[in-house]
Coordinates of C-alpha atoms (C1' of nucleotides) in Angstrom, one line a residue:
Chain A
X16 CA -95.4 -51.2 -12.7
X17 CA -91.8 -49.9 -12.6
X18 CA -91.5 -47.0 -10.2
X19 CA -91.3 -43.5 -11.8
X20 CA -87.8 -41.9 -12.0
X21 CA -87.4 -39.8 -8.8
X22 CA -85.6 -37.2 -10.8
X23 CA -88.7 -36.7 -12.9
X24 CA -91.0 -36.6 -9.9
X25 CA -88.9 -33.9 -8.3
X26 CA -88.5 -31.8 -11.3
X27 CA -91.8 -30.0 -10.7
X28 CA -91.8 -27.2 -8.1
X29 CA -95.3 -27.9 -6.9
X30 CA -94.3 -31.5 -6.2
X31 CA -91.2 -30.4 -4.3
X32 CA -93.4 -28.1 -2.3
X33 CA -95.8 -30.9 -1.5
X34 CA -92.9 -33.0 -0.2
X35 CA -91.6 -30.1 1.8
X36 CA -95.1 -29.8 3.3
X37 CA -95.1 -33.5 4.2
X38 CA -91.8 -33.2 6.0
X39 CA -93.7 -31.4 8.7
X40 CA -95.9 -34.4 9.1
X41 CA -98.5 -36.5 7.3
X42 CA -101.6 -34.7 6.0
X43 CA -104.9 -35.3 4.2
X44 CA -105.4 -34.0 0.7
X45 CA -107.5 -31.0 1.6
X46 CA -104.7 -29.7 3.9
X47 CA -102.1 -30.1 1.3
X48 CA -104.2 -28.5 -1.5
X49 CA -104.9 -25.5 0.8
X50 CA -101.3 -24.4 0.3
X51 CA -101.6 -24.1 -3.5
X52 CA -103.5 -21.8 -5.8
X53 CA -104.7 -24.6 -8.1
X54 CA -107.7 -26.9 -8.2
X55 CA -107.8 -29.9 -5.9
X56 CA -107.8 -32.4 -8.9
X57 CA -104.5 -30.9 -10.0
X58 CA -103.1 -31.6 -6.6
X59 CA -104.5 -35.1 -6.8
X60 CA -102.6 -35.7 -10.0
X61 CA -99.4 -34.5 -8.5
X62 CA -99.9 -36.8 -5.6
X63 CA -100.4 -39.7 -8.0
X64 CA -97.1 -38.9 -9.6
X65 CA -95.4 -38.8 -6.2
X66 CA -97.1 -42.2 -5.4
X67 CA -95.8 -43.7 -8.7
X68 CA -92.3 -42.6 -7.6
X69 CA -92.9 -44.2 -4.2
X70 CA -92.2 -40.8 -2.6
X71 CA -95.4 -40.8 -0.7
X72 CA -97.6 -43.4 0.9
X73 CA -101.4 -43.0 1.3
X74 CA -103.4 -44.4 4.1
X75 CA -107.2 -44.3 4.5
X76 CA -108.0 -41.6 7.0
X77 CA -108.6 -43.1 10.4
X78 CA -111.0 -40.6 12.0
X79 CA -112.8 -39.4 8.9
X80 CA -113.2 -42.3 6.5
X81 CA -113.4 -40.0 3.5
X82 CA -110.0 -38.6 3.9
X83 CA -106.8 -40.1 2.5
X84 CA -103.8 -39.3 4.6
X85 CA -100.5 -38.9 2.7
X86 CA -97.1 -39.4 4.3
X87 CA -93.6 -38.9 3.1
X88 CA -91.5 -41.9 2.1
X89 CA -88.3 -40.2 1.1
X90 CA -86.1 -43.2 0.4
X91 CA -86.2 -42.9 -3.5
X92 CA -84.5 -39.5 -3.0
X93 CA -81.4 -41.4 -2.0
X94 CA -80.6 -41.9 -5.6
X95 CA -80.9 -38.2 -6.3
X96 CA -78.7 -37.3 -3.4
X97 CA -76.0 -39.9 -4.3
X98 CA -75.9 -38.8 -7.9
X99 CA -75.7 -35.2 -7.0
X100 CA -73.2 -35.7 -4.3
X101 CA -70.7 -37.0 -6.8
X102 CA -70.5 -33.5 -8.2
X103 CA -69.9 -31.7 -5.0
X104 CA -66.2 -31.9 -5.6
X105 CA -66.5 -29.9 -8.8
X106 CA -68.3 -26.8 -7.9
X107 CA -65.5 -25.7 -5.6
X108 CA -63.3 -25.9 -8.7
X109 CA -65.7 -23.8 -10.9
X110 CA -64.0 -20.4 -10.2
X111 CA -60.4 -21.3 -10.1
X112 CA -60.9 -24.6 -11.8
X113 CA -57.5 -25.7 -10.7
X114 CA -57.6 -25.9 -6.9
X115 CA -59.8 -29.0 -6.6
X116 CA -58.3 -30.7 -9.6
X117 CA -54.9 -30.3 -8.0
X118 CA -56.2 -31.7 -4.8
X119 CA -57.7 -34.7 -6.6
X120 CA -54.4 -35.3 -8.3
X121 CA -52.7 -35.2 -5.0
X122 CA -55.2 -37.7 -3.6
X123 CA -54.4 -40.0 -6.5
X124 CA -50.7 -39.8 -5.9
X125 CA -51.0 -40.5 -2.2
Chain B
X222 CA -82.6 -14.7 -19.3
X223 CA -83.1 -16.3 -15.9
X224 CA -81.3 -19.6 -15.6
X225 CA -83.2 -22.8 -16.1
X226 CA -84.2 -24.7 -13.0
X227 CA -81.5 -27.3 -12.4
X228 CA -84.0 -29.8 -11.2
X229 CA -85.6 -29.7 -14.7
X230 CA -82.2 -29.8 -16.5
X231 CA -81.3 -33.0 -14.5
X232 CA -84.6 -34.7 -14.9
X233 CA -83.6 -36.2 -18.3
X234 CA -81.4 -39.3 -18.2
X235 CA -79.6 -38.3 -21.3
X236 CA -78.6 -35.0 -19.8
X237 CA -77.4 -36.7 -16.6
X238 CA -75.3 -39.0 -18.8
X239 CA -73.8 -36.0 -20.5
X240 CA -72.9 -34.5 -17.2
X241 CA -71.4 -37.8 -16.1
X242 CA -69.4 -37.9 -19.2
X243 CA -68.1 -34.4 -18.6
X244 CA -67.0 -35.3 -15.1
X245 CA -64.1 -37.2 -16.8
X246 CA -63.0 -34.0 -18.6
X247 CA -64.1 -31.5 -21.1
X248 CA -65.0 -32.7 -24.6
X249 CA -66.1 -31.5 -28.0
X250 CA -69.7 -32.2 -29.2
X251 CA -68.7 -35.1 -31.5
X252 CA -67.0 -36.9 -28.6
X253 CA -70.1 -36.5 -26.4
X254 CA -72.6 -37.5 -29.1
X255 CA -70.6 -40.7 -29.8
X256 CA -71.8 -42.1 -26.5
X257 CA -75.5 -41.9 -27.5
X258 CA -77.7 -43.6 -30.0
X259 CA -79.4 -40.4 -31.1
X260 CA -78.8 -37.8 -33.8
X261 CA -76.2 -35.1 -33.2
X262 CA -78.8 -32.3 -33.3
X263 CA -80.6 -34.0 -30.4
X264 CA -77.4 -33.9 -28.4
X265 CA -77.0 -30.3 -29.3
X266 CA -80.4 -29.5 -27.9
X267 CA -79.6 -31.2 -24.7
X268 CA -76.4 -29.2 -24.5
X269 CA -78.4 -26.1 -25.0
X270 CA -80.6 -27.0 -22.0
X271 CA -77.6 -27.7 -19.9
X272 CA -76.2 -24.3 -21.0
X273 CA -79.4 -22.5 -20.0
X274 CA -79.1 -24.2 -16.6
X275 CA -75.5 -23.0 -16.4
X276 CA -74.4 -26.6 -15.9
X277 CA -71.9 -26.5 -18.7
X278 CA -69.7 -23.9 -20.3
X279 CA -68.8 -24.0 -24.0
X280 CA -65.5 -22.7 -25.3
X281 CA -64.5 -22.4 -29.0
X282 CA -62.1 -25.3 -29.7
X283 CA -58.5 -24.3 -29.7
X284 CA -56.9 -26.7 -32.1
X285 CA -59.8 -27.2 -34.5
X286 CA -61.7 -23.9 -34.9
X287 CA -64.9 -25.8 -35.9
X288 CA -65.2 -27.6 -32.6
X289 CA -66.9 -26.3 -29.5
X290 CA -65.5 -27.8 -26.3
X291 CA -68.0 -28.3 -23.4
X292 CA -66.9 -28.4 -19.8
X293 CA -68.8 -29.1 -16.6
X294 CA -69.8 -26.2 -14.3
X295 CA -71.5 -28.1 -11.6
X296 CA -72.3 -25.3 -9.2
X297 CA -76.1 -25.1 -9.9
X298 CA -76.3 -28.7 -8.6
X299 CA -75.6 -27.3 -5.2
X300 CA -79.3 -26.4 -4.9
X301 CA -80.4 -29.9 -5.8
X302 CA -78.0 -31.4 -3.3
X303 CA -79.1 -29.1 -0.5
X304 CA -82.8 -29.7 -1.1
X305 CA -82.3 -33.4 -1.3
X306 CA -80.0 -33.6 1.7
X307 CA -82.8 -32.2 3.9
X308 CA -84.6 -35.5 3.4
X309 CA -81.7 -37.8 4.3
X310 CA -83.0 -37.9 7.8
X311 CA -86.3 -39.3 6.8
X312 CA -85.5 -42.4 4.7
X313 CA -83.9 -44.1 7.7
X314 CA -87.3 -43.7 9.3
X315 CA -89.2 -45.2 6.4
X316 CA -89.3 -48.7 7.8
X317 CA -89.9 -48.1 11.4
X318 CA -91.1 -44.6 10.9
X319 CA -90.6 -44.0 14.6
X320 CA -86.9 -44.1 15.3
X321 CA -86.0 -40.8 13.6
X322 CA -89.1 -39.1 14.7
X323 CA -88.3 -39.9 18.2
X324 CA -84.7 -38.6 17.8
X325 CA -86.1 -35.4 16.2
X326 CA -88.4 -34.9 19.2
X327 CA -85.5 -35.5 21.5
X328 CA -83.5 -32.9 19.6
X329 CA -86.3 -30.4 20.1
X330 CA -86.5 -31.0 23.8
X331 CA -82.7 -30.6 24.3
Chain C
dA65 C1' -133.0 -40.8 4.3
dG66 C1' -131.0 -36.7 2.3
dG67 C1' -127.6 -33.6 1.7
dA68 C1' -122.9 -32.0 2.3
dT69 C1' -118.0 -33.2 2.1
dC70 C1' -113.5 -35.7 0.8
dC71 C1' -111.3 -37.4 -2.9
dG72 C1' -110.4 -39.6 -7.2
dT73 C1' -111.0 -40.1 -12.3
dA74 C1' -112.5 -38.8 -17.0
dA75 C1' -112.4 -35.8 -20.7
dC76 C1' -110.6 -32.0 -22.7
dC77 C1' -107.2 -28.3 -23.7
dA78 C1' -102.8 -25.6 -24.6
dC79 C1' -98.3 -26.2 -24.4
dC80 C1' -93.7 -28.2 -24.0
dC81 C1' -90.3 -31.9 -24.9
dG82 C1' -87.5 -35.1 -27.1
dG83 C1' -86.7 -36.9 -31.2
dT84 C1' -86.2 -36.6 -36.4
dT85 C1' -84.6 -34.5 -41.2
dA86 C1' -83.1 -30.7 -43.8
dC87 C1' -80.3 -26.8 -44.1
dC88 C1' -76.7 -23.4 -43.1
dC89 C1' -72.4 -21.3 -41.6
dA90 C1' -67.7 -21.6 -40.4
dT91 C1' -63.5 -23.9 -40.6
dC92 C1' -60.2 -27.3 -42.0
dT93 C1' -58.0 -30.1 -45.8
dC94 C1' -56.3 -31.0 -50.3
Chain D
dG177 C1' -61.0 -22.8 -54.7
dA178 C1' -63.6 -27.1 -53.8
dG179 C1' -65.1 -30.3 -51.0
dA180 C1' -65.5 -32.4 -46.5
dT181 C1' -66.4 -31.8 -41.6
dG182 C1' -68.0 -29.8 -36.8
dG183 C1' -71.8 -27.9 -35.0
dG184 C1' -75.9 -25.1 -34.5
dT185 C1' -80.8 -23.8 -35.9
dA186 C1' -85.5 -24.4 -38.2
dA187 C1' -89.4 -26.9 -39.1
dC188 C1' -92.0 -30.6 -38.0
dC189 C1' -94.2 -34.5 -35.4
dG190 C1' -96.0 -37.7 -31.7
dG191 C1' -96.6 -38.1 -27.1
dG192 C1' -96.6 -36.5 -22.5
dT193 C1' -97.7 -32.7 -18.8
dG194 C1' -100.0 -29.6 -16.1
dG195 C1' -104.0 -27.3 -15.7
dT196 C1' -109.1 -27.0 -16.0
dT197 C1' -114.3 -28.5 -15.4
dA198 C1' -117.6 -32.2 -14.8
dC199 C1' -118.8 -36.2 -12.7
dG200 C1' -119.1 -40.2 -9.4
dG201 C1' -118.4 -43.0 -5.2
dA202 C1' -117.9 -43.4 -0.4
dT203 C1' -118.5 -41.5 4.0
dC204 C1' -120.1 -38.2 7.5
dC205 C1' -123.8 -35.3 9.6
dT206 C1' -128.4 -34.1 11.1

DNA sequence: AGGATCCGTAACCACCCGGTTACCCATCTC
DNA sequence: GAGATGGGTAACCGGGTGGTTACGGATCCT
């Protein structure tokens, strides 16, 4: 199974919110689902997508054997960060358009 | 019209490739479409999505009045970069899991 | 043992998305 | 003026997505 494209996994705001939640520490499904106004199976499906993108890891709950504890494994976001970072140079140029282009030229010449 | 979520705009690999293309300079539609194995209307639709996300700007072509010249306006990617950057700390921790957590704790204490 | 709880999956649904072909308008070219 | 060309839109289509309810399996509780 090839991992799911992280850009796709992160396109949904609910899934981003889940990852944001997991930044504050691992959590069982019930705790995650409590933050959202949707049914628990819907959250389960989002978690599956995040799993397929390798953005979360799930562990059988230690204390309560029924729980599954999800934890953040953010490494696939590196690709997103690196792709996006390549554009950082450009949005300074958006208004004047010239300033950064000029600086880039100057860098080439140097 | 509220702008389209940049995360959604960037979720499609074709759209990312179009933006990559525009990083090398503005271009008319035909030049962009030449890079892809799909019909020109399909490219037009992708360009529309990028427009709705404010990621490209389109200008009437100067020399040939039939052309529309597209240019990159990358600023909406700032949101993507900033959200993703917040996770950079975590993927170092993925293997050992502990190292960064420890450092974060240390930062809290300090 | 019996019932409640945690979680996943199945089946279903409305809608959106990415692609196609067909068509149209505007502009350039001869 | 006639035809070719650049590019957008419309209509359509298959497949995927995000939500729901219903169900089932495993574990905990008493």
